[in-house]
Coordinates of C-alpha atoms in Angstrom, one line a residue:
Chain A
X1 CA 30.1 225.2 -50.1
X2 CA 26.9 226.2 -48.4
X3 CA 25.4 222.3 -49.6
X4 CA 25.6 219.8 -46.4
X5 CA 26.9 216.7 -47.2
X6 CA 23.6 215.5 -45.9
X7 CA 21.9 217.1 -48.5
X8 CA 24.3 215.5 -51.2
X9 CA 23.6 211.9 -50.7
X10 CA 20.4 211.5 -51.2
X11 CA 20.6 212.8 -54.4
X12 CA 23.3 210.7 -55.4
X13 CA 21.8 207.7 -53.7
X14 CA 18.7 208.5 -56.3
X15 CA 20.0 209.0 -59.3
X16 CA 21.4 205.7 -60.0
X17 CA 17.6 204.5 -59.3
X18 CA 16.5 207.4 -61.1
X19 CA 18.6 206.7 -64.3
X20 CA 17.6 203.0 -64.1
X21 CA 13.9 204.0 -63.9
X22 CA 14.1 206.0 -66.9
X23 CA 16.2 204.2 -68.9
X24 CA 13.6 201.4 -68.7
X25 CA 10.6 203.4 -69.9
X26 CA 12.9 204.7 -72.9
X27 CA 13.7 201.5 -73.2
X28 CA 9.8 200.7 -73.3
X29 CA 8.7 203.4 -75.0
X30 CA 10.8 203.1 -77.4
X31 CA 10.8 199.1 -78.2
X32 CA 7.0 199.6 -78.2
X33 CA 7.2 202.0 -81.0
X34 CA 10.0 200.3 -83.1
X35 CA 7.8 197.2 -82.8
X36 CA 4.5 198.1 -83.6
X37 CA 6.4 200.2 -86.9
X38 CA 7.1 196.7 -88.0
X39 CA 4.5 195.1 -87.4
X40 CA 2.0 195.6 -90.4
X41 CA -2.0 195.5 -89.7
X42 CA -4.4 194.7 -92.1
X43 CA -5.7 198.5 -92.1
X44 CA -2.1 199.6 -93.5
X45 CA -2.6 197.8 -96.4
X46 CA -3.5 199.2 -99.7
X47 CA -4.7 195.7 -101.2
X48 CA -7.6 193.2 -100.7
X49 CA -6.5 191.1 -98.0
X50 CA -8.4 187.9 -97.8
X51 CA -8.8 186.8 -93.9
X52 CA -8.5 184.1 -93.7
X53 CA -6.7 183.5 -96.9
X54 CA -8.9 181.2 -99.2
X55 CA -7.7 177.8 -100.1
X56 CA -8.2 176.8 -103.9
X57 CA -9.9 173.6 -105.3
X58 CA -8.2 170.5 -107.2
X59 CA -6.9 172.3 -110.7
X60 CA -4.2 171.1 -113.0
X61 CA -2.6 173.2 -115.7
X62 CA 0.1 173.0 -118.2
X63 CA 3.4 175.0 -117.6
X64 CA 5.5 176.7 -120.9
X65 CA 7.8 174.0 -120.1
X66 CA 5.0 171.2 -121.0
X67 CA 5.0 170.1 -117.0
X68 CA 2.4 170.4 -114.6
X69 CA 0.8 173.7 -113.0
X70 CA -1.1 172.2 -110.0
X71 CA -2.1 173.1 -106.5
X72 CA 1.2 171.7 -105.2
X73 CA 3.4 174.5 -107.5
X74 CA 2.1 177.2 -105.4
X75 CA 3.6 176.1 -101.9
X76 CA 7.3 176.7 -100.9
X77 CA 7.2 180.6 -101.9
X78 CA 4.8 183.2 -102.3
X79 CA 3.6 183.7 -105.9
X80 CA 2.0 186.7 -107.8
X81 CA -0.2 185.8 -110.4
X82 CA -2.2 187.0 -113.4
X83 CA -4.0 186.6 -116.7
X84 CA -4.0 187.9 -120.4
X85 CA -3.0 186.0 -123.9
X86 CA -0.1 186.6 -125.7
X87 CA -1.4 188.6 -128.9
X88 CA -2.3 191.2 -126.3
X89 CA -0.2 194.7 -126.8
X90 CA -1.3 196.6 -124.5
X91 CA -1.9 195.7 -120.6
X92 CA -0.6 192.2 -120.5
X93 CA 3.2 193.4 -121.7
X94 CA 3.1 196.6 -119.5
X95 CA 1.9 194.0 -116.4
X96 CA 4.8 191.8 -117.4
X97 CA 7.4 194.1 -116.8
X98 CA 5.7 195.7 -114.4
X99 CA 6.4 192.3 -112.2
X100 CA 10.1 191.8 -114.2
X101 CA 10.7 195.3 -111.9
X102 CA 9.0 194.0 -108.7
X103 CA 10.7 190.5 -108.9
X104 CA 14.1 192.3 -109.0
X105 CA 13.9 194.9 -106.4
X106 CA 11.8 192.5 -103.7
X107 CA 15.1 190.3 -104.2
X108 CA 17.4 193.5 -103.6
X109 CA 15.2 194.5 -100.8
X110 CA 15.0 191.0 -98.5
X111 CA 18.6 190.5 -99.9
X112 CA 17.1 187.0 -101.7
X113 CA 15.3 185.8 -98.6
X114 CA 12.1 186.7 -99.8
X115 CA 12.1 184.5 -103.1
X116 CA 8.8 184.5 -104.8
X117 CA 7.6 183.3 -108.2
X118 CA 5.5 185.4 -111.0
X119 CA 2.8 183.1 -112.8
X120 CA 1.1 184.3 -116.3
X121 CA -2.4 182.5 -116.8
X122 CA -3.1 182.8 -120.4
X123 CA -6.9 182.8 -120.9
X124 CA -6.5 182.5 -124.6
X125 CA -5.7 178.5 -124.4
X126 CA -6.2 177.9 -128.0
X127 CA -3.7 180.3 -129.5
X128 CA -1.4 180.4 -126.0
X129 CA 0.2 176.9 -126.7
X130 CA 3.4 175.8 -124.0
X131 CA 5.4 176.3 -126.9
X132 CA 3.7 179.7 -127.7
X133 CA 4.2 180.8 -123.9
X134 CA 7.7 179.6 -124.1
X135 CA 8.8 182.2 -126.7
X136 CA 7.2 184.6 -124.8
X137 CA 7.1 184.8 -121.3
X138 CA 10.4 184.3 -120.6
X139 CA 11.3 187.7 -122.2
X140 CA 10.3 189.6 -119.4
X141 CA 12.0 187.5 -116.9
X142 CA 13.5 184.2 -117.1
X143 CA 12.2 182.7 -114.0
X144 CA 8.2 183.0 -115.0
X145 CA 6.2 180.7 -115.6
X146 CA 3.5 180.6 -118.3
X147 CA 0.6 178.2 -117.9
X148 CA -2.3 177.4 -120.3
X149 CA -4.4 173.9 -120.2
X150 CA -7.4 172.6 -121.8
X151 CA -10.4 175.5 -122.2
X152 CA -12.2 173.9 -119.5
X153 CA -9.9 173.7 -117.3
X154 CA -8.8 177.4 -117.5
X155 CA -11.9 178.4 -117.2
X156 CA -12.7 176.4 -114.5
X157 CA -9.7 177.8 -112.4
X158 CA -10.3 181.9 -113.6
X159 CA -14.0 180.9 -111.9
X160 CA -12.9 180.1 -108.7
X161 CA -10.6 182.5 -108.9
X162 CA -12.9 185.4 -109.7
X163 CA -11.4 186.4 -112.3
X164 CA -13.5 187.1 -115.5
X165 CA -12.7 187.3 -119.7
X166 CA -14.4 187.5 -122.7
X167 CA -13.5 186.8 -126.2
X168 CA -14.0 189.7 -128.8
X169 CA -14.6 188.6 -132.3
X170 CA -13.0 190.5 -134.7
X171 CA -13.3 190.3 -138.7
X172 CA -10.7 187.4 -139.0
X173 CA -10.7 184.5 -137.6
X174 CA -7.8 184.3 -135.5
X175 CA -7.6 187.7 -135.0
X176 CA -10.0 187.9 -131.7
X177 CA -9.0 190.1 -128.7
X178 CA -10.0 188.7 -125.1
X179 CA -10.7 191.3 -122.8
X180 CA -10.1 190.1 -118.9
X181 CA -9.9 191.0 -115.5
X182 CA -6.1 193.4 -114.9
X183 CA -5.8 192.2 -111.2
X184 CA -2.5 190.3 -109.9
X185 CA -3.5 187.6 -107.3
X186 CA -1.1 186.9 -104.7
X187 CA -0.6 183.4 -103.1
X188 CA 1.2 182.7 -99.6
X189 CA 3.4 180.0 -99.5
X190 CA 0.7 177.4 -98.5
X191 CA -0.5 177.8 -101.8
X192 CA -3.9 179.8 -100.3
X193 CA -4.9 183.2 -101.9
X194 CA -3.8 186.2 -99.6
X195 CA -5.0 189.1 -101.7
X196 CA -5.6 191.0 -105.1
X197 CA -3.8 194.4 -106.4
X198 CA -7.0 195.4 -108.4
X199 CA -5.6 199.3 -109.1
X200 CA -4.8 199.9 -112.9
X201 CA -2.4 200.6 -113.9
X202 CA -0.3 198.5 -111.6
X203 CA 2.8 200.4 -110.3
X204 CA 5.8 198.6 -108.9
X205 CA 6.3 200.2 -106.3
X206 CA 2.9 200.3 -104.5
X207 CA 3.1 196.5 -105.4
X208 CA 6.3 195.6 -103.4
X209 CA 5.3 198.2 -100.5
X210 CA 2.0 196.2 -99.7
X211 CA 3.6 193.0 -100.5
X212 CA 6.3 193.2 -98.3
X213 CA 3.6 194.2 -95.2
X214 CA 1.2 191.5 -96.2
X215 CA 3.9 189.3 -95.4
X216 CA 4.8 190.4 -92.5
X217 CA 0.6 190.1 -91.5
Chain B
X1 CA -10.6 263.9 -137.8
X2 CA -6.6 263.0 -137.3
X3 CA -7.6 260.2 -135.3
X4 CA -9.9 258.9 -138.1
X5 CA -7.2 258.5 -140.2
X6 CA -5.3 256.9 -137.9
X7 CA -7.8 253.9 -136.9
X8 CA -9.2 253.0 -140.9
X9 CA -5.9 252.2 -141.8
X10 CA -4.9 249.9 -139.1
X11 CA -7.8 248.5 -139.1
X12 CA -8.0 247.6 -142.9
X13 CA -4.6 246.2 -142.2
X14 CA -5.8 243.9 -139.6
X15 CA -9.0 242.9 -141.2
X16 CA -6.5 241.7 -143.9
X17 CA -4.7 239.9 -142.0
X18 CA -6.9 238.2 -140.4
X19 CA -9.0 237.2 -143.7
X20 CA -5.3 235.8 -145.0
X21 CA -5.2 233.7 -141.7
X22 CA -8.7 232.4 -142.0
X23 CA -8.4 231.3 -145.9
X24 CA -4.7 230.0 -145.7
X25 CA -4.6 226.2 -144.9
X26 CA -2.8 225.6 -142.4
X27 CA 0.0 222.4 -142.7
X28 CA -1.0 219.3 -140.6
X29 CA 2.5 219.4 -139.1
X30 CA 2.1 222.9 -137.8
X31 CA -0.6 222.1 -136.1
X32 CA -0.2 218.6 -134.4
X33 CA 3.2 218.2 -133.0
X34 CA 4.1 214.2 -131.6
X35 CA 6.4 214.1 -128.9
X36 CA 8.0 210.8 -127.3
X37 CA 6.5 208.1 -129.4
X38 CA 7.6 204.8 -128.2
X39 CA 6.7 201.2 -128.7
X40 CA 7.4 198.5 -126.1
X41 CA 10.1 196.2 -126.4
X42 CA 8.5 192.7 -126.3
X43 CA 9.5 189.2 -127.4
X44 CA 10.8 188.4 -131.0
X45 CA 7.4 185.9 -131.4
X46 CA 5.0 188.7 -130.5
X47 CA 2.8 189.4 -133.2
X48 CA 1.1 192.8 -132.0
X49 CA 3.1 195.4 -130.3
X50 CA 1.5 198.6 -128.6
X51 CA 2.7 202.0 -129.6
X52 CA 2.2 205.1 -126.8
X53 CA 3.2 208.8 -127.6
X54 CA 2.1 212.5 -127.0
X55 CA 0.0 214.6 -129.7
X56 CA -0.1 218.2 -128.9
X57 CA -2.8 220.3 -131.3
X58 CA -1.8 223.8 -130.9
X59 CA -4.7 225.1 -133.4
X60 CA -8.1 226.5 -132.0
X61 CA -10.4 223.5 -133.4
X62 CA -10.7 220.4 -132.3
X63 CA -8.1 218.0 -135.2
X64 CA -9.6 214.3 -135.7
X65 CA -6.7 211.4 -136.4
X66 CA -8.5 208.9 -138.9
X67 CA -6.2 206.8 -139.1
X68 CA -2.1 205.7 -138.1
X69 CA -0.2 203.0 -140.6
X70 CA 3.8 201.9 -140.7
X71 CA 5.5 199.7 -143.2
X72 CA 6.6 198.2 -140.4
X73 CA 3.2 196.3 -140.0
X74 CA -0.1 194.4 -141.6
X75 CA -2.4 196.8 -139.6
X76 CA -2.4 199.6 -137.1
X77 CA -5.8 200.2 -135.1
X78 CA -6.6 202.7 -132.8
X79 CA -7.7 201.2 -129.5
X80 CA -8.6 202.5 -125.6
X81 CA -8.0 200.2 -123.0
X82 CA -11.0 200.6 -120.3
X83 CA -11.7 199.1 -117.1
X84 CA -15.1 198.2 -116.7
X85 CA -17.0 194.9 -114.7
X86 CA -13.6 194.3 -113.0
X87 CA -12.2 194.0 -116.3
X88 CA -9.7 195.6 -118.9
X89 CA -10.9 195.7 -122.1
X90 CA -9.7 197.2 -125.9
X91 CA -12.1 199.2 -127.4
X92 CA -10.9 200.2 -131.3
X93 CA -11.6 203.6 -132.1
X94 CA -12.5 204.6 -135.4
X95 CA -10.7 208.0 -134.9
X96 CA -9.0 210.0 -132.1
X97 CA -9.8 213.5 -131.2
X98 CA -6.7 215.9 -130.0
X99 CA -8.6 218.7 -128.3
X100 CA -8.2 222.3 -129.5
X101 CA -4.9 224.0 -127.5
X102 CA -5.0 220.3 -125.8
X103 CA -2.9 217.1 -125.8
X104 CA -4.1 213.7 -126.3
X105 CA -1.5 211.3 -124.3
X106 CA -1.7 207.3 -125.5
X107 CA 0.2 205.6 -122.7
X108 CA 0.1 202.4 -121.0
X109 CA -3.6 201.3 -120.1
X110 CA -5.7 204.2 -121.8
X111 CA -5.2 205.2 -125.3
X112 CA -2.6 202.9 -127.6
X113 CA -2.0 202.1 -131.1
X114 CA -2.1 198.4 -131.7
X115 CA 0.2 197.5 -134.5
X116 CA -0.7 194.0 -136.0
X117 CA 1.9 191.3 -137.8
X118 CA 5.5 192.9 -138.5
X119 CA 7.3 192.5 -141.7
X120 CA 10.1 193.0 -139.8
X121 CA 12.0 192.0 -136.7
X122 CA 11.0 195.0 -133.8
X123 CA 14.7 195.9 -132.7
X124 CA 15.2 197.3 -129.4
X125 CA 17.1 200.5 -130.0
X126 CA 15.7 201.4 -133.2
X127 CA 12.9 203.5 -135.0
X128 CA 9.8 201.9 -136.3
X129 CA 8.4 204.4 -139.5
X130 CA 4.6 205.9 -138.5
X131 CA 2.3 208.0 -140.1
X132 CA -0.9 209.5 -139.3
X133 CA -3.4 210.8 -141.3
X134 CA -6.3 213.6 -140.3
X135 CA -9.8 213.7 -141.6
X136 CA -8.7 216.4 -143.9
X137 CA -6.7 214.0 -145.6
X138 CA -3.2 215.4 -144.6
X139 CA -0.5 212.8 -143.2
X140 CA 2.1 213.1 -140.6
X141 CA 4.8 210.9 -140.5
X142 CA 6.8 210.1 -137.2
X143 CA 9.1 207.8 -135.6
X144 CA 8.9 205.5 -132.8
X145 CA 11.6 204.0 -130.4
X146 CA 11.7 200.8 -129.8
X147 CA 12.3 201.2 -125.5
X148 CA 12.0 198.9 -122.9
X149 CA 9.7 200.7 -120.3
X150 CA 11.1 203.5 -118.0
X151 CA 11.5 201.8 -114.2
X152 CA 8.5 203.2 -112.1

């Protein structure tokens, strides 16, 4: 009653500029947090992250299907990769299905966009035959791939890859154990190592959770 | 005078007990108890398949393990998986110690049985037949599932 008009329309000339002007920092505020929530950094990663990722050299290898395993099978998708022998009970199977879990839930999680492919090195060449891998590798998941190859040529590729084993004589002959390195490599779609999960034992979980921010680097 | 009386025979009583407890042996099942024991589901060509499980010793001494066996398989070994030098590696153990009011847990990566060559298929679903045997000579025998592991 006792309000002048006068006193009114300022006000409400105002507050539409008023609303716009702090609708817009929301807006900012707001978009600046739900983006930089998305976007991963290096530091949030509980990996090794190689930067820049680290190309390999010339290696050719032999698939569990008897085709090649070369440079070229690591581009289109990102793969996860890593070593052990077949006659191995203990951290080799638990690995295996370890990754048989992260395979399926990284499909659930991307809803299939984010395909990748899991890779099994044996560094036990001369009792890891194709056909040997074949019966074995599968198991855990039908789409991964076993590869062996000639003894030099595995141990040329576990070199430049870091990765280090040992064969343990034992008193038969065939009955040796080959102790080896228990990290899981992972390769970007350019076929260029991106970074290692070296924590034993390897969850599935923690696995997916950095994966899915390293590729989003 | 009254209370002398009272103490001596309570305390022969005890003092009798407690020689009966010393001398009687003890049976190895009442004192190791296995919980859980598992093995791995893994492909029909595997020859070696791990085998994890829980030993609880609920006596006050230390109980050595000397060995484990099943009819299921060639060999069983003892064996800790370590990581050392950036690598994993199986060490055979010639025995296993269950601490005294402890538990010794074999489980994926650290302590396992290794169980060489089956006889048999290794059916998911079923039990494989295990025994264990302490340094006293006694023998506990077990069963383990065949499981796929739990999702993490």
């Amino acid at each position: 009653m006792n309000v002048s008009e006068t006193e009114h329309h300022p006000r409400t000339k105002r507050l539409p500029l008023v609303l716009i002007l702090v609708a817009s920092l929301s807006a900012g505020l707001f978009g600046g947090i739900w983006i930089q929530r998305n976007k991963a950094s290096i530091e949030d990663v509980e990996a090794t992250v190689l930067e820049p990722a680290a190309a390999l050299e010339k290696f050719e290898l032999t698939t569990h299907s008897n085709t090649p395993f070369t440079n070229q099978s690591l581009t289109g998708k990102w793969s996860f990769m890593f070593f052990g022998f077949t006659n191995c009970p203990d951290v080799c199977p638990t690995t295996l299905h370890t990754m048989a879990q992260v395979d399926r839930q990284i499909m659930q999680e991307t809803n299939g966009e984010e395909e990748i492919q899991v890779v099994f090195v044996s560094v036990d060449p001369e009792r890891d035959t194709p056909e040997r891998l074949a019966q074995y590798v599968p198991y855990f998941n039908e789409s991964f791939i076993g590869v062996t190859g000639k003894r030099a040529d595995i141990n040329r590729f576990t070199r430049q890859l870091g990765i280090l084993h040992v064969r343990v004589e034992r008193d038969g002959d065939d009955d040796y154990l080959v102790n080896h390195s228990a990290s899981i490599l992972l390769f970007n779609p350019e076929g260029q190592l991106r970074a290692l999960f070296s924590a034993v034992p390897h969850q599935a979980a923690y696995i997916i959770d950095n994966f899915l921010k390293i590729a989003r680097l | 005078m009254r209370v002398g009386r009272l103490i001596h025979p309570r305390l022969k009583h005890l003092v009798a007990v407690m020689a009966a407890c010393l001398c009687t042996p003890v049976a190895a099942d009442e004192v190791l108890r296995i919980r859980n024991a598992w093995v791995p589901a893994a492909p029909p060509a595997a020859s070696v398949f791990a085998a994890y499980m829980s030993i609880d010793n609920t006596s006050d001494r230390d109980v050595n393990i000397v060995e484990f066996s099943s009819p299921h398989f060639a060999a069983v070994e003892m064996h800790r998986t370590v990581l050392e030098n950036g690598m994993a590696q199986m060490i055979q153990q010639s025995y296993l110690v269950v601490p005294a009011h402890g538990t010794l847990e074999l489980a994926p990566q650290s302590w396992h049985l290794m169980m060489i060559k089956p006889s048999a298929p290794v059916v998911l679903g079923e039990d494989i037949a295990v025994s264990l045997t302490l340094e006293n000579g006694q023998v506990i025998e077990f069963p383990a599932r065949v499981k796929t592991p739990a999702v993490q």
